[in-house]
Amino acid sequence: MPRTTEQTTTPAPITSPTPAGTDPLLQLEYETQPPSGLEAVRLVQCPTELALRGIPVTCSGCRARRDWLLINHRRHVWIRCRCGAEWLEPEITRRDFDAMLADNPSWTNYRTLTQARIALGFDGVFAGLYLQ
């Protein structure tokens, strides 16, 4: 039976407590660790086209075919376009996401997912603009 209502799921913001104490070396060590834990949200940019089961991924909002932001929270992976469209993609597994993340081991920590979207240019401001 097809669904008559569309439900969207958005990942929770990154909530990471800071380490106890005011030692600047401990703070620096903490800030340079990759995000982990149940509430960690990881992001990776994919400037190339994605083909899932041989079918190219196309944004339903602006018809873009490349330059994606992949968002991983727990076992789910979302695809976000520069126009601001975002959808849950069950075809991309956590293993696929980890393989993409292994290509670029550097990371930046953001306080919230919204701040990360704005900093990376996936908040809708650059709709239709390819940065490659």
XYZ file of C-alpha atoms in Angstrom:
132
model
C 0.000 0.000 0.000
C 1.566 3.354 -0.965
C 2.044 5.991 1.672
C -0.259 8.977 1.458
C 1.772 11.201 3.748
C 5.402 12.039 3.360
C 7.485 11.838 6.494
C 10.997 13.200 6.593
C 13.604 12.185 9.097
C 16.374 14.554 10.043
C 19.450 13.613 12.024
C 19.884 15.026 15.500
C 22.462 17.790 15.977
C 25.932 16.929 17.193
C 25.935 17.063 20.954
C 29.349 16.407 22.380
C 30.236 17.405 25.913
C 33.600 19.020 26.527
C 36.068 17.236 28.788
C 36.158 18.125 32.439
C 38.816 20.572 33.542
C 40.390 23.559 31.911
C 43.664 22.018 30.747
C 44.266 23.432 27.231
C 46.187 20.322 26.104
C 43.288 18.047 27.053
C 40.898 20.411 25.286
C 43.053 20.376 22.130
C 43.306 16.588 22.222
C 39.530 16.327 22.590
C 38.818 18.749 19.736
C 41.089 16.902 17.288
C 39.407 13.532 17.788
C 36.866 12.408 15.184
C 33.233 12.516 16.312
C 32.044 9.255 17.809
C 29.246 7.898 19.931
C 25.548 7.411 19.355
C 24.732 11.045 18.600
C 27.701 11.758 16.322
C 26.807 13.042 12.869
C 29.401 12.602 10.148
C 29.450 14.422 6.818
C 31.335 13.829 3.599
C 31.188 15.778 0.356
C 30.801 13.865 -2.894
C 31.516 16.176 -5.884
C 31.010 13.423 -8.466
C 27.859 11.751 -9.705
C 26.372 8.936 -7.650
C 24.842 5.876 -9.281
C 22.813 3.581 -7.049
C 22.212 0.201 -8.682
C 23.218 1.763 -11.989
C 20.682 4.600 -11.762
C 22.167 8.107 -11.413
C 21.005 10.092 -8.396
C 19.101 13.242 -9.392
C 17.767 15.934 -7.061
C 14.004 16.243 -7.252
C 14.220 19.932 -6.363
C 16.706 21.293 -8.925
C 17.570 18.251 -11.095
C 21.260 18.332 -10.051
C 23.239 15.154 -10.754
C 26.440 15.774 -8.769
C 27.961 17.695 -5.850
C 26.293 16.030 -2.874
C 26.664 16.149 0.883
C 26.272 12.745 2.512
C 25.165 12.796 6.138
C 25.556 9.762 8.380
C 23.777 9.415 11.712
C 23.805 5.977 13.314
C 22.983 3.538 10.494
C 21.170 6.004 8.226
C 22.647 8.034 5.378
C 20.999 11.137 3.924
C 21.850 12.865 0.658
C 21.682 16.662 0.586
C 21.802 18.852 -2.508
C 23.089 22.418 -2.724
C 19.504 23.621 -3.254
C 18.609 22.399 0.250
C 16.730 19.247 -0.747
C 17.562 16.317 1.537
C 16.354 12.739 1.592
C 17.057 9.469 3.368
C 18.862 7.087 1.032
C 18.521 3.440 2.127
C 20.700 2.252 -0.783
C 23.842 3.759 0.786
C 24.977 1.671 3.721
C 27.159 2.706 6.602
C 29.959 0.620 5.060
C 29.677 2.638 1.810
C 29.794 5.864 3.808
C 32.872 4.716 5.759
C 34.620 3.885 2.465
C 33.981 7.437 1.210
C 35.207 8.862 4.504
C 38.428 6.819 4.302
C 39.405 8.732 1.137
C 39.528 11.995 3.122
C 40.600 11.344 6.734
C 40.565 15.036 7.759
C 37.556 16.383 9.636
C 36.135 19.516 11.161
C 33.846 19.566 14.177
C 30.704 21.709 14.103
C 28.391 22.343 17.033
C 25.207 21.612 15.073
C 24.238 20.047 11.791
C 22.810 23.394 10.661
C 26.187 25.093 11.187
C 27.865 22.341 9.166
C 25.388 22.745 6.292
C 25.968 26.514 6.194
C 29.773 26.205 6.414
C 29.887 23.631 3.612
C 27.471 25.551 1.358
C 24.577 23.083 1.446
C 22.005 25.386 3.035
C 20.274 26.322 -0.226
C 22.246 29.522 -0.943
C 24.258 27.881 -3.728
C 21.275 26.218 -5.434
C 22.214 25.187 -8.969
C 25.894 26.108 -8.572
C 28.492 23.392 -9.010
C 31.721 24.146 -7.140
C 33.984 21.811 -9.056
